[in-house]
Amino acid sequence: MTSIPDKPALEGLEQKWDAAWTAQGTYLFDRDAAKASGRAGVFSIDTPPPTASGSLHIGHVFSYTHTDVKVRYERMRGKTVFYPMGWDDNGLPTERRVQNFYGVRCDPSLAFDPDFTPPFHGDAKSLKPADQVPISRPNFIALCEELTREDEKAFEAVFRQLGLSVDWNQTYRTISKDTIRTSQLAFLRNLERGEAYQSMAPTLWDIDFRSAIAQAELEDREQQASYHRIAFHKTDGSGDLHIETTRPELLAACVALVANPEDERYQPYFGQTVRTPLFDVEVPVLAHPLAQKDKGSGIAMTCTFGDVTDIIWWRELDLPNRSILGLDGRILAEAPEALVTDAARAAYAEIAGLTVFSAKKKTVELLEASGELLDVSKPFSHPVKFYEKGDRPLEIVSTRQWYLRNGARDGALRDKLIALGADMSWHPDFMRVRYENWTNGLTGDWLVSRQRFFGVPIPVWYGLDENGERDFDRVITPDLASLPIDPTTDVPDGYTEAQRGVAGGFEAEKDIFDTWATSSLTPQLAGGWQRDEELWNLVAPFDVRPQGQDIIRTWLFSTMLRSALEDDRAPWTDASISGFIVDPDRKKMSKSKGNVVTPADILDQHGTDAVRYWSASSRLGADAAFDPQNPTQVKIGRRLAIKVLNAAKFVLSFPVPADAEITLALDASMLATLDQVVADATRAFDAFDHARALEITEAFFWTFCDDYLELVKERAYNETNTGQASAALALRLALSTLLRLLAPVLAFATEEAWSWFEDGSIHTAAWPEPLGIDGDPAVLVATSAALIGIRRAKTEAKASQKTPVETLTIAAPEATLEVLRRAEDDLRAVGRVGTITYAPGESLSVGDIVLAPQEA
């Protein structure tokens, strides 16, 4: 126990108690206790690993507090808590941050420079991509490692200040040796079972990152475009068909015209052919239900590839591939084989090597000169696919990539994923629909390979034929015992380093995994899968996956997929989904919009418990507005935390006699009411409704402070009063219970107050149970209402609350008057009332007040 300060304050509690919790091992996972209780006695959390690139924002504080409140509750309920923390280090955001922070870019053709020093360390005022210094892949990865470790330290400091009850001995990084081993092992098992495969296919491609992008990483952004009305020439010379397109620069890649099969305008042309303008290539006119009759002229130019619909048509209509876009976003130098005339090749030469923007401009000029451009519409806005962290629209290029089957083309797997989701508990339940909609709406398997540098290497090599060409049918895999490996430096069994890159030898896969291909394994990474069987059996499947609603399609779905493929089960029993943080204009906070608030200043200014209160006041799945200029809920939380300290100091000023018993009706009434609060708050916490639990507890706490404390303080101070021991005991019992009810939210203030009269941490104390005091809750309700009436009557009489009252009348229904008589002494004492007269009334009211004469 610690001494009670003269003036309790919130300042400094975060540092004080974080140090104490660390020194005492308060939140460490107790494996022995877990083994003794078995899996049923463990509460395990698949914690979201934040991306270690930059800084945390207020949304992290919001959602991680939701998780921590639930965790603290389960710990107090007697569960052995497994609460790890991970850091998501690898991925495109990390690479971009490293490029901008150090002023470098990766060039894999360069050799490692052991003496390299980056030109900047986050101090570049304005840095263009062209100014970035090229460095080798090993040098670049070393800088990624260096910066992410610094970010991790900063993140941990914020999370400690936030009071997360994480076991900081149970941390993992998505780029560590153990993580790479786990990720590679899981993939090789997928490959062995036929769930992983590679294919040459149209790929969504980010020109700036020079990498493939998966469906789950897409977002639509509104972009300006214009329809270009172009004449295609009927092969029989009978006239033209007019199409309208926003992508005239892809005309050389046209493989068909497609209209809706029900469109009577084009039904006569299905099965016929037309010739493309400028390039004079014969293409078929085909029918497909995805063609929109009311879009443009109702007939679409299908190119390889302008958008995702082109991919569907290309695949389902069995069309040729005439891709003309390179990985750099420029038109390829070599013309498609279908361009056979001199005029066609000359026209193509005009756009070869140009960016998409410049190629569009040049194609329009050529069409105008040929008379085949009929019209250009006014600009309009339409949705275009972007990588969620990219700056330019995605293009579609043909590349060979690795895929993981995800149910898009496998009905049985899709049904299994839906069924596993249905068997889980979702908080709130409607989030289940988002998961189901995503799963049912998948259009292709999961593309898991990335053409980047800082990540988990895909652990395969390829055999080279007698001409030194890669044989994709000869995929060489490592012995599982040798993991982790880097195929660019390690050598497969049966080969030597001298055979790397030569005919008859081998070649390394240089791609890395998509960051989600590793993050989808967070239960396995944290839980010791294939590394610590005892731990895995104690914690898996995990109890809860807490996360944001925006990554149901990425993190939640991908983790569900990996677990379904590997263990044929869901990775957790429950999913708790937090809402978004929105600005005062109800717009989602994001870095791209520039409206993100970082938590450090808010935590420093108002205190952690105030911020935790604001977070916990919002229900799961509900968006919360945050105004850093006027954080009302944060201020309310600070007031509550301060009141907890002051109320505890006041209550503890009354010693409790060893033989004290609850003897008076008002004390029993208060404790009986508190029993109901305990029962209701417990049910709410069990249902993942932390906001309801806080609401119930807080409402009673203010009644306790504003009414009950005032009603009994005169009696509690008077040691000659026969009811003093009853009041002191009731106050102490209520304080102990209320502190524990509030502990999951106000982690620091409750720990401080608890230390004034109890040994050990409140966060490992038992969750309160109803005391079973035989009392009538109506006594507290009626007496509190009467006290409010007395105060109001004095205010209306323009008298101080300390002014004595000779007489007053309380009117109320007879049942209410009966319970008021049971607490009359306390009511007269707090109101300084001489005589109370009771009268019948329809509702409780206080009147006929006669104030005592004031002294001269």
Short mmCIF file of C-alpha atoms in Angstrom, two decimals, residues 149-490:
data_model
loop_
_atom_site.label_atom_id
_atom_site.label_comp_id
_atom_site.label_asym_id
_atom_site.label_seq_id
_atom_site.Cartn_x
_atom_site.Cartn_y
_atom_site.Cartn_z
CA ARG A 149 13.01 -0.46 -35.10
CA GLU A 150 13.02 3.24 -34.21
CA ASP A 151 9.33 3.48 -35.08
CA GLU A 152 8.62 0.41 -32.94
CA LYS A 153 10.27 2.05 -29.92
CA ALA A 154 8.16 5.16 -30.41
CA PHE A 155 4.99 3.08 -30.82
CA GLU A 156 5.71 1.08 -27.68
CA ALA A 157 6.23 4.28 -25.71
CA VAL A 158 2.81 5.57 -26.78
CA PHE A 159 1.13 2.24 -26.02
CA ARG A 160 2.73 2.15 -22.59
CA GLN A 161 1.52 5.68 -21.93
CA LEU A 162 -1.92 4.53 -23.06
CA GLY A 163 -1.74 1.81 -20.42
CA LEU A 164 -2.15 -1.21 -22.67
CA SER A 165 -1.85 -4.28 -20.45
CA VAL A 166 0.27 -6.06 -23.06
CA ASP A 167 2.86 -8.67 -22.18
CA TRP A 168 5.85 -6.89 -23.71
CA ASN A 169 7.83 -10.14 -23.54
CA GLN A 170 5.43 -11.59 -26.13
CA THR A 171 6.24 -9.42 -29.15
CA TYR A 172 6.93 -10.30 -32.75
CA ARG A 173 8.01 -8.53 -35.93
CA THR A 174 6.73 -9.45 -39.39
CA ILE A 175 10.29 -9.48 -40.73
CA SER A 176 12.12 -11.37 -37.95
CA LYS A 177 13.86 -14.70 -38.45
CA ASP A 178 11.08 -16.61 -36.69
CA THR A 179 8.40 -14.79 -38.66
CA ILE A 180 10.07 -15.47 -41.99
CA ARG A 181 10.35 -19.14 -41.09
CA THR A 182 6.66 -19.34 -40.15
CA SER A 183 5.52 -17.46 -43.24
CA GLN A 184 7.65 -19.55 -45.59
CA LEU A 185 6.60 -22.79 -43.91
CA ALA A 186 2.91 -21.96 -44.25
CA PHE A 187 3.36 -21.11 -47.93
CA LEU A 188 5.27 -24.29 -48.70
CA ARG A 189 2.49 -26.31 -47.05
CA ASN A 190 -0.02 -24.41 -49.21
CA LEU A 191 2.10 -25.22 -52.26
CA GLU A 192 2.32 -28.91 -51.34
CA ARG A 193 -1.45 -29.13 -50.98
CA GLY A 194 -2.04 -27.37 -54.29
CA GLU A 195 -3.44 -24.21 -52.68
CA ALA A 196 -0.61 -22.00 -53.97
CA TYR A 197 0.22 -21.68 -57.65
CA GLN A 198 1.75 -19.28 -60.14
CA SER A 199 0.24 -17.98 -63.32
CA MET A 200 0.83 -15.53 -66.15
CA ALA A 201 -2.22 -13.30 -65.97
CA PRO A 202 -3.47 -9.71 -66.06
CA THR A 203 -2.28 -7.98 -62.93
CA LEU A 204 -3.29 -4.75 -61.23
CA TRP A 205 -0.07 -2.80 -61.19
CA ASP A 206 1.11 0.29 -59.34
CA ILE A 207 3.51 2.20 -61.59
CA ASP A 208 5.19 4.11 -58.77
CA PHE A 209 5.76 1.13 -56.49
CA ARG A 210 6.48 -1.12 -59.50
CA SER A 211 4.52 -3.91 -57.88
CA ALA A 212 1.42 -6.03 -58.27
CA ILE A 213 -1.56 -5.11 -56.11
CA ALA A 214 -4.20 -7.49 -54.72
CA GLN A 215 -7.95 -6.98 -54.92
CA ALA A 216 -8.18 -6.34 -51.19
CA GLU A 217 -5.81 -3.37 -51.44
CA LEU A 218 -7.92 -1.43 -53.94
CA GLU A 219 -9.96 1.68 -53.45
CA ASP A 220 -12.03 3.74 -55.85
CA ARG A 221 -11.24 7.42 -56.29
CA GLU A 222 -13.16 9.87 -58.41
CA GLN A 223 -11.25 11.03 -61.48
CA GLN A 224 -12.08 13.34 -64.39
CA ALA A 225 -12.48 11.75 -67.83
CA SER A 226 -14.12 12.35 -71.20
CA TYR A 227 -15.79 10.01 -73.65
CA HIS A 228 -14.13 9.86 -77.06
CA ARG A 229 -16.57 8.78 -79.77
CA ILE A 230 -14.63 6.68 -82.30
CA ALA A 231 -15.65 5.01 -85.57
CA PHE A 232 -14.92 1.30 -86.03
CA HIS A 233 -15.31 0.15 -89.63
CA LYS A 234 -17.55 -2.78 -90.55
CA THR A 235 -15.54 -5.44 -92.33
CA ASP A 236 -18.06 -5.71 -95.16
CA GLY A 237 -17.67 -2.00 -95.90
CA SER A 238 -21.29 -1.19 -95.06
CA GLY A 239 -20.47 1.59 -92.60
CA ASP A 240 -19.22 2.15 -89.10
CA LEU A 241 -20.00 1.19 -85.52
CA HIS A 242 -19.46 3.98 -83.02
CA ILE A 243 -18.02 3.33 -79.58
CA GLU A 244 -17.29 5.71 -76.73
CA THR A 245 -14.19 5.20 -74.60
CA THR A 246 -12.26 7.04 -71.92
CA ARG A 247 -9.07 5.12 -72.85
CA PRO A 248 -8.32 5.87 -76.56
CA GLU A 249 -4.60 5.31 -75.87
CA LEU A 250 -5.33 1.56 -75.60
CA LEU A 251 -6.80 1.35 -79.10
CA ALA A 252 -3.82 -0.73 -80.28
CA ALA A 253 -4.68 -3.29 -77.58
CA CYS A 254 -8.31 -3.67 -78.69
CA VAL A 255 -9.39 -7.31 -79.02
CA ALA A 256 -13.20 -7.05 -79.34
CA LEU A 257 -16.30 -4.89 -79.15
CA VAL A 258 -18.79 -6.08 -76.52
CA ALA A 259 -22.48 -5.23 -76.10
CA ASN A 260 -25.26 -6.55 -73.90
CA PRO A 261 -26.98 -9.60 -75.46
CA GLU A 262 -30.38 -7.93 -74.91
CA ASP A 263 -29.40 -4.72 -76.70
CA GLU A 264 -31.45 -4.80 -79.92
CA ARG A 265 -29.19 -2.16 -81.52
CA TYR A 266 -26.28 -4.55 -81.71
CA GLN A 267 -27.89 -7.97 -81.94
CA PRO A 268 -27.50 -7.98 -85.77
CA TYR A 269 -23.73 -7.55 -85.40
CA PHE A 270 -22.96 -10.32 -82.87
CA GLY A 271 -20.64 -12.82 -84.52
CA GLN A 272 -19.48 -10.33 -87.14
CA THR A 273 -16.20 -8.39 -87.18
CA VAL A 274 -15.10 -4.78 -87.46
CA ARG A 275 -11.74 -3.15 -88.10
CA THR A 276 -10.13 -0.81 -85.60
CA PRO A 277 -9.41 2.80 -86.54
CA LEU A 278 -5.72 3.78 -86.99
CA PHE A 279 -4.46 0.19 -86.63
CA ASP A 280 -6.79 -1.67 -89.05
CA VAL A 281 -7.05 -4.85 -86.91
CA GLU A 282 -10.04 -7.14 -87.36
CA VAL A 283 -11.86 -7.75 -84.06
CA PRO A 284 -15.15 -9.56 -83.29
CA VAL A 285 -18.39 -8.06 -82.01
CA LEU A 286 -19.49 -10.16 -79.03
CA ALA A 287 -22.23 -10.32 -76.41
CA HIS A 288 -21.79 -10.32 -72.64
CA PRO A 289 -24.27 -9.45 -69.86
CA LEU A 290 -21.82 -7.11 -68.08
CA ALA A 291 -22.00 -4.63 -70.97
CA GLN A 292 -24.15 -1.68 -69.94
CA LYS A 293 -26.76 -0.59 -72.47
CA ASP A 294 -26.98 2.92 -70.98
CA LYS A 295 -23.24 3.58 -70.75
CA GLY A 296 -21.79 5.59 -73.62
CA SER A 297 -23.02 4.23 -76.94
CA GLY A 298 -23.87 0.89 -75.30
CA ILE A 299 -21.04 -1.01 -76.98
CA ALA A 300 -17.62 -1.20 -75.34
CA MET A 301 -14.11 -1.38 -76.72
CA THR A 302 -12.46 -4.31 -74.97
CA CYS A 303 -8.70 -3.87 -74.58
CA THR A 304 -6.04 -5.85 -72.81
CA PHE A 305 -6.37 -4.26 -70.34
CA GLY A 306 -8.18 -1.05 -69.51
CA ASP A 307 -10.08 -2.04 -66.39
CA VAL A 308 -11.13 -5.10 -64.39
CA THR A 309 -14.16 -5.66 -66.63
CA ASP A 310 -11.78 -6.11 -69.57
CA ILE A 311 -10.14 -8.92 -67.61
CA ILE A 312 -13.50 -10.66 -67.13
CA TRP A 313 -14.36 -10.35 -70.82
CA TRP A 314 -10.89 -11.46 -71.86
CA ARG A 315 -11.16 -14.57 -69.70
CA GLU A 316 -14.79 -15.51 -70.27
CA LEU A 317 -14.88 -14.71 -74.02
CA ASP A 318 -11.50 -16.38 -74.62
CA LEU A 319 -9.94 -13.32 -76.24
CA PRO A 320 -6.28 -12.85 -77.26
CA ASN A 321 -3.86 -10.82 -75.17
CA ARG A 322 -2.40 -7.72 -76.91
CA SER A 323 -1.04 -5.88 -73.87
CA ILE A 324 0.83 -2.71 -74.83
CA LEU A 325 1.63 -1.31 -71.36
CA GLY A 326 4.97 -1.95 -69.70
CA LEU A 327 5.75 -2.20 -66.00
CA ASP A 328 6.89 1.44 -66.04
CA GLY A 329 3.50 2.62 -67.21
CA ARG A 330 4.74 3.47 -70.70
CA ILE A 331 3.64 2.07 -74.04
CA LEU A 332 5.85 -0.89 -75.02
CA ALA A 333 8.33 -0.29 -77.79
CA GLU A 334 7.38 -3.44 -79.70
CA ALA A 335 4.05 -3.32 -81.51
CA PRO A 336 1.56 -6.22 -81.13
CA GLU A 337 1.83 -8.86 -83.85
CA ALA A 338 -1.71 -8.07 -84.98
CA LEU A 339 -0.52 -4.71 -86.35
CA VAL A 340 0.60 -5.83 -89.81
CA THR A 341 0.21 -2.82 -92.12
CA ASP A 342 2.85 -0.14 -92.52
CA ALA A 343 0.32 2.52 -91.56
CA ALA A 344 -0.60 0.64 -88.38
CA ARG A 345 3.02 0.22 -87.34
CA ALA A 346 3.75 3.87 -88.13
CA ALA A 347 0.83 4.94 -85.95
CA TYR A 348 2.04 2.70 -83.14
CA ALA A 349 5.55 4.15 -83.40
CA GLU A 350 4.03 7.54 -82.61
CA ILE A 351 2.93 6.36 -79.14
CA ALA A 352 5.66 3.82 -78.32
CA GLY A 353 7.59 4.78 -75.19
CA LEU A 354 5.06 7.43 -74.10
CA THR A 355 3.35 7.59 -70.73
CA VAL A 356 -0.36 6.80 -70.64
CA PHE A 357 -1.18 10.50 -70.47
CA SER A 358 1.03 11.44 -73.42
CA ALA A 359 -0.11 8.40 -75.42
CA LYS A 360 -3.72 9.45 -74.97
CA LYS A 361 -2.97 12.94 -76.25
CA LYS A 362 -1.05 11.61 -79.27
CA THR A 363 -3.73 9.00 -80.11
CA VAL A 364 -6.42 11.67 -80.07
CA GLU A 365 -4.34 13.78 -82.47
CA LEU A 366 -3.94 10.81 -84.83
CA LEU A 367 -7.67 10.03 -84.71
CA GLU A 368 -8.54 13.63 -85.43
CA ALA A 369 -6.18 13.65 -88.40
CA SER A 370 -7.73 10.44 -89.76
CA GLY A 371 -11.29 11.69 -89.31
CA GLU A 372 -12.14 8.72 -87.08
CA LEU A 373 -12.61 10.78 -83.89
CA LEU A 374 -16.23 11.89 -84.06
CA ASP A 375 -16.67 13.72 -80.75
CA VAL A 376 -15.23 14.35 -77.29
CA SER A 377 -17.68 14.74 -74.42
CA LYS A 378 -17.51 17.23 -71.61
CA PRO A 379 -15.41 16.03 -68.68
CA PHE A 380 -17.23 13.98 -66.05
CA SER A 381 -16.26 12.27 -62.82
CA HIS A 382 -16.06 8.50 -62.49
CA PRO A 383 -14.48 5.98 -60.07
CA VAL A 384 -11.01 4.68 -60.93
CA LYS A 385 -9.05 1.92 -59.19
CA PHE A 386 -6.10 2.99 -57.03
CA TYR A 387 -3.79 1.13 -54.72
CA GLU A 388 -5.01 2.35 -51.32
CA LYS A 389 -1.60 3.85 -50.55
CA GLY A 390 -0.74 4.93 -54.10
CA ASP A 391 -0.87 8.26 -55.90
CA ARG A 392 -1.67 7.29 -59.50
CA PRO A 393 -4.39 5.13 -61.02
CA LEU A 394 -3.53 1.46 -61.33
CA GLU A 395 -2.79 -0.04 -64.72
CA ILE A 396 -3.27 -3.65 -65.76
CA VAL A 397 -0.27 -5.45 -67.15
CA SER A 398 0.42 -9.12 -67.83
CA THR A 399 2.87 -10.62 -65.35
CA ARG A 400 3.67 -13.98 -63.79
CA GLN A 401 2.68 -13.98 -60.14
CA TRP A 402 2.08 -16.31 -57.22
CA TYR A 403 -1.51 -16.84 -56.10
CA LEU A 404 -3.25 -18.46 -53.15
CA ARG A 405 -6.66 -20.03 -53.69
CA ASN A 406 -9.25 -18.05 -51.75
CA GLY A 407 -12.62 -19.38 -52.85
CA ALA A 408 -13.15 -16.99 -55.76
CA ARG A 409 -13.12 -19.95 -58.18
CA ASP A 410 -13.73 -22.72 -55.66
CA GLY A 411 -17.32 -22.92 -54.44
CA ALA A 412 -16.57 -25.48 -51.74
CA LEU A 413 -13.82 -23.33 -50.22
CA ARG A 414 -15.98 -20.22 -50.43
CA ASP A 415 -18.84 -22.02 -48.67
CA LYS A 416 -16.45 -23.20 -45.96
CA LEU A 417 -15.23 -19.65 -45.34
CA ILE A 418 -18.80 -18.39 -45.11
CA ALA A 419 -19.72 -21.19 -42.70
CA LEU A 420 -16.71 -20.52 -40.45
CA GLY A 421 -17.66 -16.85 -40.32
CA ALA A 422 -21.25 -17.75 -39.45
CA ASP A 423 -20.11 -19.93 -36.53
CA MET A 424 -18.14 -17.05 -34.99
CA SER A 425 -19.53 -14.35 -32.70
CA TRP A 426 -19.24 -10.87 -34.21
CA HIS A 427 -19.35 -7.68 -32.18
CA PRO A 428 -21.38 -5.96 -33.50
CA ASP A 429 -23.12 -8.76 -35.35
CA PHE A 430 -23.81 -6.77 -38.53
CA MET A 431 -20.10 -6.78 -39.34
CA ARG A 432 -20.54 -10.43 -40.29
CA VAL A 433 -22.39 -9.25 -43.40
CA ARG A 434 -19.38 -7.25 -44.56
CA TYR A 435 -17.24 -10.35 -44.32
CA GLU A 436 -19.79 -12.42 -46.22
CA ASN A 437 -20.24 -9.77 -48.91
CA TRP A 438 -16.50 -9.60 -49.45
CA THR A 439 -16.12 -13.37 -49.60
CA ASN A 440 -19.00 -13.77 -52.04
CA GLY A 441 -17.78 -10.87 -54.17
CA LEU A 442 -14.25 -12.11 -54.83
CA THR A 443 -13.41 -12.18 -58.53
CA GLY A 444 -9.98 -13.80 -58.44
CA ASP A 445 -7.57 -15.72 -56.27
CA TRP A 446 -5.31 -13.90 -53.84
CA LEU A 447 -2.22 -12.48 -55.51
CA VAL A 448 0.49 -12.87 -52.86
CA SER A 449 3.72 -11.97 -54.67
CA ARG A 450 5.19 -8.47 -54.75
CA GLN A 451 8.00 -7.02 -56.83
CA ARG A 452 9.56 -5.22 -53.88
CA PHE A 453 12.53 -5.59 -51.57
CA PHE A 454 11.76 -5.42 -47.83
CA GLY A 455 9.68 -8.44 -46.99
CA VAL A 456 9.57 -12.20 -46.59
CA PRO A 457 11.29 -13.89 -49.55
CA ILE A 458 9.21 -16.39 -51.50
CA PRO A 459 11.19 -19.58 -50.73
CA VAL A 460 11.61 -21.19 -54.14
CA TRP A 461 14.08 -21.46 -56.99
CA TYR A 462 13.51 -22.42 -60.62
CA GLY A 463 15.43 -24.87 -62.71
CA LEU A 464 17.04 -23.46 -65.86
CA ASP A 465 16.86 -25.39 -69.12
CA GLU A 466 19.71 -26.05 -71.54
CA ASN A 467 19.30 -22.52 -72.93
CA GLY A 468 19.47 -20.89 -69.51
CA GLU A 469 15.72 -20.09 -69.59
CA ARG A 470 13.61 -20.39 -66.47
CA ASP A 471 11.50 -23.54 -66.44
CA PHE A 472 8.41 -22.61 -64.47
CA ASP A 473 7.37 -26.23 -64.25
CA ARG A 474 10.54 -27.03 -62.28
CA VAL A 475 9.94 -25.18 -59.02
CA ILE A 476 12.64 -26.13 -56.51
CA THR A 477 11.63 -25.95 -52.85
CA PRO A 478 13.91 -26.06 -49.79
CA ASP A 479 13.98 -28.65 -47.07
CA LEU A 480 11.64 -27.39 -44.33
CA ALA A 481 14.35 -27.82 -41.71
CA SER A 482 16.49 -25.23 -43.54
CA LEU A 483 13.95 -22.42 -43.14
CA PRO A 484 14.17 -19.48 -43.12
CA ILE A 485 15.94 -19.00 -46.43
CA ASP A 486 16.62 -16.25 -48.93
CA PRO A 487 16.75 -17.82 -52.40
CA THR A 488 18.82 -14.91 -53.73
CA THR A 489 21.69 -15.90 -51.44
CA ASP A 490 20.97 -19.49 -50.40
#
